[in-house]
mmCIF file of C-alpha atoms and ligand atoms in Angstrom:
data_model
loop_
_atom_site.group_PDB
_atom_site.id
_atom_site.type_symbol
_atom_site.label_atom_id
_atom_site.label_comp_id
_atom_site.label_asym_id
_atom_site.label_seq_id
_atom_site.Cartn_x
_atom_site.Cartn_y
_atom_site.Cartn_z
ATOM 1 C CA MET A 1140 18.566 -12.127 25.818
ATOM 2 C CA LYS A 1141 19.764 -14.454 23.087
ATOM 3 C CA VAL A 1142 19.339 -13.188 19.531
ATOM 4 C CA ASP A 1143 18.824 -15.838 16.877
ATOM 5 C CA GLN A 1144 21.108 -14.791 13.993
ATOM 6 C CA ASP A 1145 18.881 -16.217 11.236
ATOM 7 C CA LYS A 1146 15.768 -14.579 12.621
ATOM 8 C CA LEU A 1147 17.668 -11.318 13.027
ATOM 9 C CA ASN A 1148 18.873 -11.454 9.409
ATOM 10 C CA ALA A 1149 15.371 -12.197 8.192
ATOM 11 C CA PHE A 1150 13.987 -9.240 10.138
ATOM 12 C CA LEU A 1151 16.767 -6.952 8.869
ATOM 13 C CA MET A 1152 15.950 -7.914 5.284
ATOM 14 C CA LYS A 1153 12.281 -7.187 5.929
ATOM 15 C CA PHE A 1154 13.293 -3.813 7.330
ATOM 16 C CA VAL A 1155 15.460 -3.045 4.272
ATOM 17 C CA GLY A 1156 12.420 -3.775 2.116
ATOM 18 C CA ASP A 1157 10.232 -1.471 4.189
ATOM 19 C CA PHE A 1158 12.861 1.281 4.371
ATOM 20 C CA GLY A 1159 13.377 1.113 0.618
ATOM 21 C CA ALA A 1160 9.620 1.259 0.032
ATOM 22 C CA ALA A 1161 9.232 4.258 2.333
ATOM 23 C CA LEU A 1162 12.049 6.154 0.581
ATOM 24 C CA HIS A 1163 10.879 5.071 -2.850
ATOM 25 C CA ALA A 1164 7.384 6.455 -2.184
ATOM 26 C CA SER A 1165 8.590 10.026 -2.694
ATOM 27 C CA THR A 1166 10.061 9.126 -6.084
ATOM 28 C CA VAL A 1167 6.637 7.831 -7.149
ATOM 29 C CA LEU A 1168 5.197 11.272 -6.386
ATOM 30 C CA VAL A 1169 7.920 12.869 -8.515
ATOM 31 C CA GLY A 1170 7.135 10.473 -11.356
ATOM 32 C CA GLU A 1171 3.403 11.150 -11.117
ATOM 33 C CA LYS A 1172 3.725 14.925 -10.905
ATOM 34 C CA LEU A 1173 6.195 15.223 -13.784
ATOM 35 C CA GLY A 1174 4.457 12.684 -16.022
ATOM 36 C CA LEU A 1175 7.555 10.458 -16.093
ATOM 37 C CA TYR A 1176 5.600 7.186 -15.911
ATOM 38 C CA LYS A 1177 3.162 8.322 -18.591
ATOM 39 C CA ALA A 1178 5.935 9.402 -20.978
ATOM 40 C CA LEU A 1179 7.849 6.183 -20.375
ATOM 41 C CA ALA A 1180 4.686 4.160 -21.002
ATOM 42 C CA GLU A 1181 4.173 5.922 -24.329
ATOM 43 C CA GLY A 1182 7.783 5.407 -25.461
ATOM 44 C CA ASN A 1183 8.975 2.112 -26.860
ATOM 45 C CA GLY A 1184 12.044 1.865 -24.629
ATOM 46 C CA LEU A 1185 13.678 5.169 -23.657
ATOM 47 C CA SER A 1186 17.101 6.289 -22.492
ATOM 48 C CA PRO A 1187 17.270 8.740 -19.578
ATOM 49 C CA ALA A 1188 18.026 11.549 -22.049
ATOM 50 C CA GLU A 1189 15.018 10.643 -24.197
ATOM 51 C CA LEU A 1190 12.681 10.528 -21.190
ATOM 52 C CA ALA A 1191 14.093 13.839 -19.938
ATOM 53 C CA GLY A 1192 13.554 15.349 -23.394
ATOM 54 C CA LYS A 1193 9.942 14.179 -23.569
ATOM 55 C CA THR A 1194 9.134 15.536 -20.094
ATOM 56 C CA ARG A 1195 11.282 18.688 -20.215
ATOM 57 C CA THR A 1196 13.235 17.621 -17.172
ATOM 58 C CA MET A 1197 16.960 17.297 -16.402
ATOM 59 C CA GLU A 1198 18.681 14.144 -17.658
ATOM 60 C CA ARG A 1199 20.859 13.654 -14.581
ATOM 61 C CA TYR A 1200 17.849 13.608 -12.254
ATOM 62 C CA VAL A 1201 15.842 11.398 -14.595
ATOM 63 C CA ARG A 1202 18.714 8.901 -14.847
ATOM 64 C CA GLU A 1203 18.830 8.548 -11.066
ATOM 65 C CA TRP A 1204 15.031 8.305 -10.878
ATOM 66 C CA LEU A 1205 14.987 5.548 -13.508
ATOM 67 C CA SER A 1206 17.549 3.558 -11.551
ATOM 68 C CA ALA A 1207 15.430 3.900 -8.414
ATOM 69 C CA GLN A 1208 12.385 2.680 -10.358
ATOM 70 C CA ALA A 1209 14.281 -0.248 -11.900
ATOM 71 C CA ALA A 1210 15.671 -1.275 -8.500
ATOM 72 C CA ALA A 1211 12.121 -1.172 -7.116
ATOM 73 C CA GLY A 1212 10.634 -3.224 -9.973
ATOM 74 C CA TYR A 1213 8.485 -0.258 -11.054
ATOM 75 C CA VAL A 1214 10.066 -0.080 -14.549
ATOM 76 C CA MET A 1215 12.088 -2.529 -16.658
ATOM 77 C CA TYR A 1216 15.695 -2.105 -17.823
ATOM 78 C CA ASP A 1217 17.172 -3.689 -20.933
ATOM 79 C CA SER A 1218 20.943 -4.027 -20.471
ATOM 80 C CA LYS A 1219 21.419 -4.710 -24.209
ATOM 81 C CA THR A 1220 19.936 -1.392 -25.332
ATOM 82 C CA SER A 1221 20.472 0.517 -22.036
ATOM 83 C CA LYS A 1222 16.867 1.620 -22.306
ATOM 84 C CA TYR A 1223 13.971 1.648 -19.864
ATOM 85 C CA SER A 1224 10.376 0.610 -20.483
ATOM 86 C CA MET A 1225 7.264 -0.515 -18.620
ATOM 87 C CA SER A 1226 5.394 -3.821 -18.651
ATOM 88 C CA PRO A 1227 1.620 -3.744 -19.323
ATOM 89 C CA GLU A 1228 1.049 -4.293 -15.583
ATOM 90 C CA GLN A 1229 3.359 -1.411 -14.649
ATOM 91 C CA VAL A 1230 1.555 0.837 -17.155
ATOM 92 C CA PHE A 1231 -1.847 -0.290 -15.806
ATOM 93 C CA THR A 1232 -0.992 0.623 -12.220
ATOM 94 C CA LEU A 1233 1.410 3.569 -12.592
ATOM 95 C CA ALA A 1234 0.712 5.361 -15.877
ATOM 96 C CA ASP A 1235 -2.974 4.981 -16.738
ATOM 97 C CA GLU A 1236 -5.122 7.314 -14.631
ATOM 98 C CA LYS A 1237 -8.280 5.666 -15.984
ATOM 99 C CA SER A 1238 -7.250 2.209 -14.785
ATOM 100 C CA PRO A 1239 -9.211 0.769 -11.823
ATOM 101 C CA ALA A 1240 -5.845 -0.018 -10.220
ATOM 102 C CA TYR A 1241 -4.061 3.340 -10.624
ATOM 103 C CA LEU A 1242 -1.879 3.440 -7.532
ATOM 104 C CA PRO A 1243 0.228 6.633 -7.188
ATOM 105 C CA GLY A 1244 -2.518 8.394 -5.165
ATOM 106 C CA ALA A 1245 -1.607 6.055 -2.310
ATOM 107 C CA PHE A 1246 1.680 7.866 -1.831
ATOM 108 C CA TYR A 1247 0.025 11.286 -1.612
ATOM 109 C CA ILE A 1248 -1.712 9.836 1.444
ATOM 110 C CA ALA A 1249 1.633 8.527 2.728
ATOM 111 C CA ALA A 1250 3.186 11.971 2.173
ATOM 112 C CA SER A 1251 0.482 13.609 4.275
ATOM 113 C CA MET A 1252 1.115 11.097 7.053
ATOM 114 C CA PHE A 1253 4.795 12.084 7.169
ATOM 115 C CA LYS A 1254 4.026 15.807 6.957
ATOM 116 C CA ASP A 1255 1.485 15.624 9.786
ATOM 117 C CA GLU A 1256 3.353 13.130 11.979
ATOM 118 C CA ALA A 1257 4.457 15.681 14.632
ATOM 119 C CA GLY A 1258 0.834 16.653 15.312
ATOM 120 C CA ILE A 1259 -0.257 13.034 15.646
ATOM 121 C CA THR A 1260 2.670 12.175 17.929
ATOM 122 C CA GLU A 1261 1.602 15.056 20.161
ATOM 123 C CA ALA A 1262 -2.009 13.796 20.059
ATOM 124 C CA PHE A 1263 -0.804 10.447 21.489
ATOM 125 C CA ARG A 1264 0.443 12.428 24.524
ATOM 126 C CA THR A 1265 -2.513 14.740 24.985
ATOM 127 C CA GLY A 1266 -5.309 12.431 23.862
ATOM 128 C CA LYS A 1267 -6.677 15.272 21.743
ATOM 129 C CA GLY A 1268 -7.817 14.689 18.186
ATOM 130 C CA PHE A 1269 -6.228 15.781 14.932
ATOM 131 C CA GLY A 1270 -9.046 16.746 12.583
ATOM 132 C CA TRP A 1271 -9.365 15.782 8.913
ATOM 133 C CA GLU A 1272 -9.187 19.486 8.089
ATOM 134 C CA GLN A 1273 -5.860 19.893 9.951
ATOM 135 C CA HIS A 1274 -4.043 17.626 7.507
ATOM 136 C CA SER A 1275 -1.909 18.625 4.550
ATOM 137 C CA THR A 1276 -3.762 19.020 1.234
ATOM 138 C CA ASP A 1277 -1.893 15.894 0.089
ATOM 139 C CA LEU A 1278 -4.407 13.869 2.088
ATOM 140 C CA PHE A 1279 -7.488 15.266 0.348
ATOM 141 C CA GLN A 1280 -5.868 14.942 -3.067
ATOM 142 C CA GLY A 1281 -4.506 11.497 -2.214
ATOM 143 C CA ALA A 1282 -7.882 10.198 -1.022
ATOM 144 C CA GLU A 1283 -9.449 11.289 -4.323
ATOM 145 C CA LYS A 1284 -6.645 9.945 -6.490
ATOM 146 C CA PHE A 1285 -6.417 6.660 -4.623
ATOM 147 C CA PHE A 1286 -10.118 5.876 -4.062
ATOM 148 C CA ARG A 1287 -11.535 7.115 -7.391
ATOM 149 C CA PRO A 1288 -10.052 4.270 -9.495
ATOM 150 C CA ALA A 1289 -11.586 1.634 -7.196
ATOM 151 C CA TYR A 1290 -14.948 3.427 -7.304
ATOM 152 C CA ALA A 1291 -14.740 3.730 -11.092
ATOM 153 C CA GLY A 1292 -14.001 0.007 -11.340
ATOM 154 C CA ASN A 1293 -16.570 -1.305 -8.836
ATOM 155 C CA LEU A 1294 -19.289 1.112 -7.848
ATOM 156 C CA VAL A 1295 -21.594 0.986 -10.864
ATOM 157 C CA SER A 1296 -20.645 -2.492 -12.063
ATOM 158 C CA SER A 1297 -20.857 -4.431 -8.808
ATOM 159 C CA TRP A 1298 -21.428 -2.461 -5.575
ATOM 160 C CA LEU A 1299 -24.739 -0.756 -6.433
ATOM 161 C CA PRO A 1300 -26.127 -3.946 -8.084
ATOM 162 C CA ALA A 1301 -25.452 -5.821 -4.822
ATOM 163 C CA LEU A 1302 -28.027 -3.618 -3.077
ATOM 164 C CA ASP A 1303 -31.687 -4.591 -3.099
ATOM 165 C CA GLY A 1304 -33.576 -2.742 -5.896
ATOM 166 C CA VAL A 1305 -31.322 0.324 -5.912
ATOM 167 C CA VAL A 1306 -30.132 0.238 -9.533
ATOM 168 C CA ALA A 1307 -33.711 0.194 -10.861
ATOM 169 C CA LYS A 1308 -34.520 3.279 -8.776
ATOM 170 C CA LEU A 1309 -31.373 5.062 -9.955
ATOM 171 C CA LYS A 1310 -32.221 4.326 -13.583
ATOM 172 C CA ASN A 1311 -35.752 5.711 -13.177
ATOM 173 C CA GLY A 1312 -34.648 8.810 -11.278
ATOM 174 C CA ALA A 1313 -33.801 8.764 -7.571
ATOM 175 C CA MET A 1314 -32.712 11.313 -4.962
ATOM 176 C CA VAL A 1315 -29.276 10.479 -3.597
ATOM 177 C CA ALA A 1316 -27.139 11.980 -0.822
ATOM 178 C CA ASP A 1317 -23.424 11.120 -0.816
ATOM 179 C CA VAL A 1318 -22.301 12.006 2.698
ATOM 180 C CA GLY A 1319 -18.640 12.635 3.593
ATOM 181 C CA CYS A 1320 -18.114 12.947 -0.156
ATOM 182 C CA GLY A 1321 -14.670 14.583 -0.002
ATOM 183 C CA TYR A 1322 -13.679 15.680 -3.519
ATOM 184 C CA GLY A 1323 -16.877 14.048 -4.837
ATOM 185 C CA ALA A 1324 -15.391 11.222 -6.929
ATOM 186 C CA SER A 1325 -18.096 8.724 -5.943
ATOM 187 C CA THR A 1326 -20.866 11.321 -6.370
ATOM 188 C CA MET A 1327 -19.773 12.161 -9.909
ATOM 189 C CA ILE A 1328 -19.266 8.531 -10.946
ATOM 190 C CA MET A 1329 -22.852 7.759 -9.922
ATOM 191 C CA ALA A 1330 -24.180 10.936 -11.577
ATOM 192 C CA GLU A 1331 -22.501 10.050 -14.866
ATOM 193 C CA ALA A 1332 -24.027 6.562 -14.815
ATOM 194 C CA PHE A 1333 -27.564 7.600 -13.811
ATOM 195 C CA PRO A 1334 -28.543 10.818 -15.617
ATOM 196 C CA LYS A 1335 -32.190 10.739 -14.458
ATOM 197 C CA SER A 1336 -31.198 10.796 -10.772
ATOM 198 C CA ARG A 1337 -30.225 13.818 -8.678
ATOM 199 C CA PHE A 1338 -27.230 13.806 -6.354
ATOM 200 C CA VAL A 1339 -26.141 15.997 -3.483
ATOM 201 C CA GLY A 1340 -22.695 15.542 -1.975
ATOM 202 C CA TYR A 1341 -22.248 16.641 1.653
ATOM 203 C CA ASP A 1342 -19.003 17.100 3.521
ATOM 204 C CA PHE A 1343 -18.120 19.252 6.504
ATOM 205 C CA HIS A 1344 -14.749 20.167 4.936
ATOM 206 C CA LYS A 1345 -15.210 23.392 2.961
ATOM 207 C CA PRO A 1346 -12.097 23.097 0.738
ATOM 208 C CA SER A 1347 -13.295 19.632 -0.391
ATOM 209 C CA ILE A 1348 -16.753 20.978 -1.243
ATOM 210 C CA ASP A 1349 -15.195 23.883 -3.188
ATOM 211 C CA TYR A 1350 -13.053 21.427 -5.174
ATOM 212 C CA ALA A 1351 -15.982 19.072 -5.834
ATOM 213 C CA ARG A 1352 -18.111 21.960 -7.125
ATOM 214 C CA LYS A 1353 -15.370 22.956 -9.571
ATOM 215 C CA MET A 1354 -15.058 19.369 -10.825
ATOM 216 C CA ALA A 1355 -18.833 18.974 -11.252
ATOM 217 C CA SER A 1356 -18.852 22.076 -13.408
ATOM 218 C CA ALA A 1357 -15.762 20.992 -15.393
ATOM 219 C CA ASN A 1358 -17.389 17.581 -15.997
ATOM 220 C CA HIS A 1359 -20.701 19.204 -17.110
ATOM 221 C CA LEU A 1360 -22.602 17.502 -14.290
ATOM 222 C CA SER A 1361 -23.976 20.585 -12.511
ATOM 223 C CA ASP A 1362 -27.482 19.850 -13.854
ATOM 224 C CA ARG A 1363 -27.727 16.761 -11.646
ATOM 225 C CA VAL A 1364 -25.066 17.145 -8.929
ATOM 226 C CA SER A 1365 -24.673 19.750 -6.208
ATOM 227 C CA PHE A 1366 -22.247 19.903 -3.314
ATOM 228 C CA GLU A 1367 -23.016 21.455 0.056
ATOM 229 C CA GLN A 1368 -21.009 21.917 3.222
ATOM 230 C CA ALA A 1369 -22.810 20.005 5.983
ATOM 231 C CA LYS A 1370 -22.168 17.495 8.735
ATOM 232 C CA ALA A 1371 -23.339 13.898 8.548
ATOM 233 C CA GLN A 1372 -25.318 14.476 11.744
ATOM 234 C CA ASP A 1373 -27.399 17.387 10.408
ATOM 235 C CA TYR A 1374 -27.376 17.770 6.609
ATOM 236 C CA PRO A 1375 -30.550 19.591 5.603
ATOM 237 C CA LYS A 1376 -32.529 17.689 2.927
ATOM 238 C CA LYS A 1377 -34.829 14.655 3.379
ATOM 239 C CA ASP A 1378 -36.705 12.005 1.429
ATOM 240 C CA PHE A 1379 -33.656 10.386 -0.122
ATOM 241 C CA ASP A 1380 -33.980 7.059 -1.930
ATOM 242 C CA LEU A 1381 -30.325 6.324 -1.305
ATOM 243 C CA VAL A 1382 -27.760 7.708 1.128
ATOM 244 C CA THR A 1383 -24.145 6.667 0.581
ATOM 245 C CA PHE A 1384 -21.137 6.867 2.922
ATOM 246 C CA PHE A 1385 -17.820 6.041 1.217
ATOM 247 C CA ASP A 1386 -14.928 5.397 3.566
ATOM 248 C CA CYS A 1387 -16.054 8.006 6.081
ATOM 249 C CA LEU A 1388 -18.336 6.509 8.760
ATOM 250 C CA HIS A 1389 -15.388 5.377 10.868
ATOM 251 C CA ASP A 1390 -13.763 8.843 10.533
ATOM 252 C CA MET A 1391 -16.721 10.476 12.222
ATOM 253 C CA GLY A 1392 -16.752 11.356 15.912
ATOM 254 C CA ASP A 1393 -20.431 10.524 16.277
ATOM 255 C CA PRO A 1394 -21.249 7.777 13.776
ATOM 256 C CA ALA A 1395 -24.319 6.778 15.841
ATOM 257 C CA GLY A 1396 -25.607 10.367 15.576
ATOM 258 C CA ALA A 1397 -24.968 10.177 11.831
ATOM 259 C CA ALA A 1398 -26.879 6.870 11.654
ATOM 260 C CA LYS A 1399 -29.908 8.450 13.378
ATOM 261 C CA HIS A 1400 -29.792 11.367 10.982
ATOM 262 C CA VAL A 1401 -29.504 9.143 7.909
ATOM 263 C CA ARG A 1402 -32.515 7.152 9.131
ATOM 264 C CA GLN A 1403 -34.748 10.228 9.294
ATOM 265 C CA SER A 1404 -33.449 11.585 5.966
ATOM 266 C CA LEU A 1405 -34.417 8.414 4.058
ATOM 267 C CA LYS A 1406 -37.769 7.548 2.481
ATOM 268 C CA PRO A 1407 -39.408 4.591 4.308
ATOM 269 C CA ASP A 1408 -38.217 2.257 1.520
ATOM 270 C CA GLY A 1409 -34.833 3.964 1.141
ATOM 271 C CA THR A 1410 -31.374 2.401 1.413
ATOM 272 C CA TRP A 1411 -28.219 3.381 3.272
ATOM 273 C CA MET A 1412 -25.051 2.149 1.555
ATOM 274 C CA ILE A 1413 -21.927 2.169 3.690
ATOM 275 C CA VAL A 1414 -18.527 1.408 2.159
ATOM 276 C CA GLU A 1415 -15.794 0.690 4.693
ATOM 277 C CA PRO A 1416 -12.239 -0.648 4.426
ATOM 278 C CA PHE A 1417 -12.023 -4.449 4.315
ATOM 279 C CA ALA A 1418 -11.608 -5.968 7.779
ATOM 280 C CA ASN A 1419 -12.189 -9.246 9.552
ATOM 281 C CA GLU A 1420 -13.987 -9.681 12.843
ATOM 282 C CA LYS A 1421 -10.961 -9.968 15.162
ATOM 283 C CA PRO A 1422 -7.965 -7.567 15.105
ATOM 284 C CA GLU A 1423 -5.509 -10.474 14.848
ATOM 285 C CA GLU A 1424 -7.254 -11.606 11.656
ATOM 286 C CA ASN A 1425 -6.218 -8.255 10.143
ATOM 287 C CA TYR A 1426 -2.507 -8.627 10.938
ATOM 288 C CA ASN A 1427 -1.589 -8.975 7.271
ATOM 289 C CA PRO A 1428 -0.491 -6.621 4.431
ATOM 290 C CA VAL A 1429 -3.958 -5.113 3.835
ATOM 291 C CA GLY A 1430 -4.558 -4.724 7.570
ATOM 292 C CA ARG A 1431 -1.145 -3.080 7.883
ATOM 293 C CA VAL A 1432 -2.145 -0.409 5.350
ATOM 294 C CA TYR A 1433 -5.437 0.262 7.106
ATOM 295 C CA TYR A 1434 -4.187 0.161 10.704
ATOM 296 C CA SER A 1435 -1.370 2.557 9.754
ATOM 297 C CA ALA A 1436 -3.748 5.005 8.057
ATOM 298 C CA SER A 1437 -6.154 4.578 10.952
ATOM 299 C CA THR A 1438 -3.449 5.445 13.491
ATOM 300 C CA MET A 1439 -2.348 8.585 11.665
ATOM 301 C CA ILE A 1440 -5.618 9.767 10.060
ATOM 302 C CA CYS A 1441 -8.921 8.067 10.947
ATOM 303 C CA THR A 1442 -8.649 7.613 14.715
ATOM 304 C CA PRO A 1443 -7.373 11.164 15.363
ATOM 305 C CA ALA A 1444 -10.002 12.547 12.934
ATOM 306 C CA SER A 1445 -12.790 10.926 14.943
ATOM 307 C CA LYS A 1446 -11.264 12.017 18.264
ATOM 308 C CA ALA A 1447 -11.311 15.621 17.013
ATOM 309 C CA GLN A 1448 -15.121 15.579 16.674
ATOM 310 C CA GLU A 1449 -17.969 15.517 19.189
ATOM 311 C CA VAL A 1450 -18.325 12.152 21.002
ATOM 312 C CA GLY A 1451 -14.994 10.964 19.520
ATOM 313 C CA LEU A 1452 -16.015 7.295 19.266
ATOM 314 C CA ALA A 1453 -12.887 6.407 17.253
ATOM 315 C CA LEU A 1454 -14.144 3.252 15.555
ATOM 316 C CA GLY A 1455 -10.909 3.018 13.541
ATOM 317 C CA ALA A 1456 -10.538 1.901 9.936
ATOM 318 C CA GLN A 1457 -10.623 -1.773 10.921
ATOM 319 C CA ALA A 1458 -13.894 -1.735 12.871
ATOM 320 C CA SER A 1459 -15.482 -5.178 12.631
ATOM 321 C CA ASP A 1460 -18.874 -5.943 11.086
ATOM 322 C CA SER A 1461 -20.260 -6.395 14.628
ATOM 323 C CA GLN A 1462 -19.040 -2.982 15.759
ATOM 324 C CA LEU A 1463 -20.455 -1.321 12.648
ATOM 325 C CA ARG A 1464 -23.739 -3.228 13.010
ATOM 326 C CA GLN A 1465 -24.165 -1.933 16.554
ATOM 327 C CA VAL A 1466 -23.566 1.691 15.529
ATOM 328 C CA ILE A 1467 -25.788 1.481 12.445
ATOM 329 C CA MET A 1468 -28.685 -0.356 14.077
ATOM 330 C CA SER A 1469 -28.607 2.184 16.948
ATOM 331 C CA GLY A 1470 -29.819 4.709 14.363
ATOM 332 C CA GLY A 1471 -33.136 2.840 14.079
ATOM 333 C CA PHE A 1472 -32.439 0.609 11.070
ATOM 334 C CA LYS A 1473 -34.223 -2.749 10.793
ATOM 335 C CA THR A 1474 -31.766 -4.624 8.583
ATOM 336 C CA PHE A 1475 -28.000 -4.559 8.119
ATOM 337 C CA ARG A 1476 -25.931 -6.861 5.922
ATOM 338 C CA ARG A 1477 -22.595 -7.085 4.128
ATOM 339 C CA ALA A 1478 -23.844 -6.886 0.547
ATOM 340 C CA THR A 1479 -20.521 -7.470 -1.205
ATOM 341 C CA GLU A 1480 -16.777 -7.007 -0.776
ATOM 342 C CA THR A 1481 -13.440 -6.701 -2.544
ATOM 343 C CA PRO A 1482 -10.034 -7.475 -0.988
ATOM 344 C CA PHE A 1483 -9.964 -3.795 0.054
ATOM 345 C CA ASN A 1484 -13.587 -2.830 0.751
ATOM 346 C CA ARG A 1485 -16.719 -4.003 2.516
ATOM 347 C CA VAL A 1486 -20.042 -2.767 1.143
ATOM 348 C CA PHE A 1487 -22.941 -2.737 3.608
ATOM 349 C CA GLU A 1488 -26.646 -2.180 3.121
ATOM 350 C CA ALA A 1489 -28.905 -0.889 5.907
ATOM 351 C CA LYS A 1490 -32.654 -0.444 5.534
ATOM 352 C CA PRO A 1491 -35.224 1.295 7.741
HETATM 353 C C1 SAM B 2313 -11.426 9.285 3.964
HETATM 354 S S1 SAM B 2313 -12.339 10.646 3.402
HETATM 355 C C2 SAM B 2313 -13.406 9.925 2.187
HETATM 356 C C3 SAM B 2313 -13.853 10.919 1.161
HETATM 357 C C4 SAM B 2313 -14.736 10.340 0.041
HETATM 358 N N1 SAM B 2313 -15.970 9.779 0.553
HETATM 359 C C5 SAM B 2313 -13.983 9.283 -0.732
HETATM 360 O O1 SAM B 2313 -14.317 8.105 -0.587
HETATM 361 O O2 SAM B 2313 -13.055 9.625 -1.479
HETATM 362 C C6 SAM B 2313 -13.442 10.981 4.748
HETATM 363 C C7 SAM B 2313 -14.345 12.198 4.502
HETATM 364 O O3 SAM B 2313 -15.311 12.298 5.549
HETATM 365 C C8 SAM B 2313 -15.504 13.654 5.850
HETATM 366 N N2 SAM B 2313 -16.084 13.733 7.202
HETATM 367 C C9 SAM B 2313 -15.537 13.277 8.353
HETATM 368 N N3 SAM B 2313 -16.368 13.499 9.376
HETATM 369 C C10 SAM B 2313 -17.477 14.093 8.870
HETATM 370 C C11 SAM B 2313 -18.695 14.539 9.435
HETATM 371 N N4 SAM B 2313 -18.946 14.403 10.732
HETATM 372 N N5 SAM B 2313 -19.620 15.088 8.611
HETATM 373 C C12 SAM B 2313 -19.375 15.212 7.289
HETATM 374 N N6 SAM B 2313 -18.226 14.815 6.701
HETATM 375 C C13 SAM B 2313 -17.291 14.243 7.486
HETATM 376 C C14 SAM B 2313 -14.117 14.269 5.715
HETATM 377 O O4 SAM B 2313 -14.171 15.668 5.558
HETATM 378 C C15 SAM B 2313 -13.590 13.531 4.482
HETATM 379 O O5 SAM B 2313 -13.878 14.224 3.299
#
């Protein structure tokens, strides 16, 4: 075997980048939890001691953390003043929870993948699943923190309007089921935007439903939103105008069973909205940075989650439009189309 020195060096540099990113991820969690990014964003250039003072943390730790952030390009350093600050883009993505591109939630998901790795490695050997509910709480929190900004930025402004006639129904007062709702971010965003409609969020994971209920009450939305523990294949109510599935169909063991159930829970003119991670038709068309994120999460979270349920179809987070079409149409739907997309999401519409 002859190793090409230039290619080896290039690969080693790529690895250093990846290794640094993996290690740096934990420092992002520290910064998020302690409010370091937020305090730095509010200051007009801060020394480590000033940032430590504002956040009631220890200067020596904060100094090291700031150097890690500066080396990563997550904060800026001014060698003339020896102070640290953040660019508008760094503030937008790391310090502003209301921004549609608030990113730190991503690393809660990464943390859960590390914490749960031994169980997944074992699942490779046994072929058994590793259920959503078996994961560290970091995953549930991370999913909410990471997905909510994208939903806040896209759902009401562009995803729902891409569906045929749905916004008009929501404005007039519609019945909506948000299935696999997790912590209920999408449910509550829709409920805030459409006060005449009524929303029920279903998820089979009890701790998520408990959390969502608390948030609905804290956000004064309990008059129009309820959360109930139920599976996608047998949630109780019917006659919905709209059923939504956000980033959960591929996690299910029996997505075809879910499709059948959605079909019979919809009014004849109802709509099923399915949001799935962005993917192209062929696996090799997803061998890129976005595909890397999704295939990695799919290996450690989505595929084992599906394998842990009945049927265990394991669509994976990069299931193609054709694969999804087959599953969805098997539920008795007449039409299926990709209604819109972002670089990270596909939004589908299915109608009975
Ligand atoms: C990746 S999370 C998405 C959560 C939420 N929709 C969001 O976008 O933030 C997948 C969710 O699907 C739920 N789930 C998976 N299989 C389910 C099933 N068969 N029935 C109901 N919920 C299910 C999980 O409990 C989890 O909350």
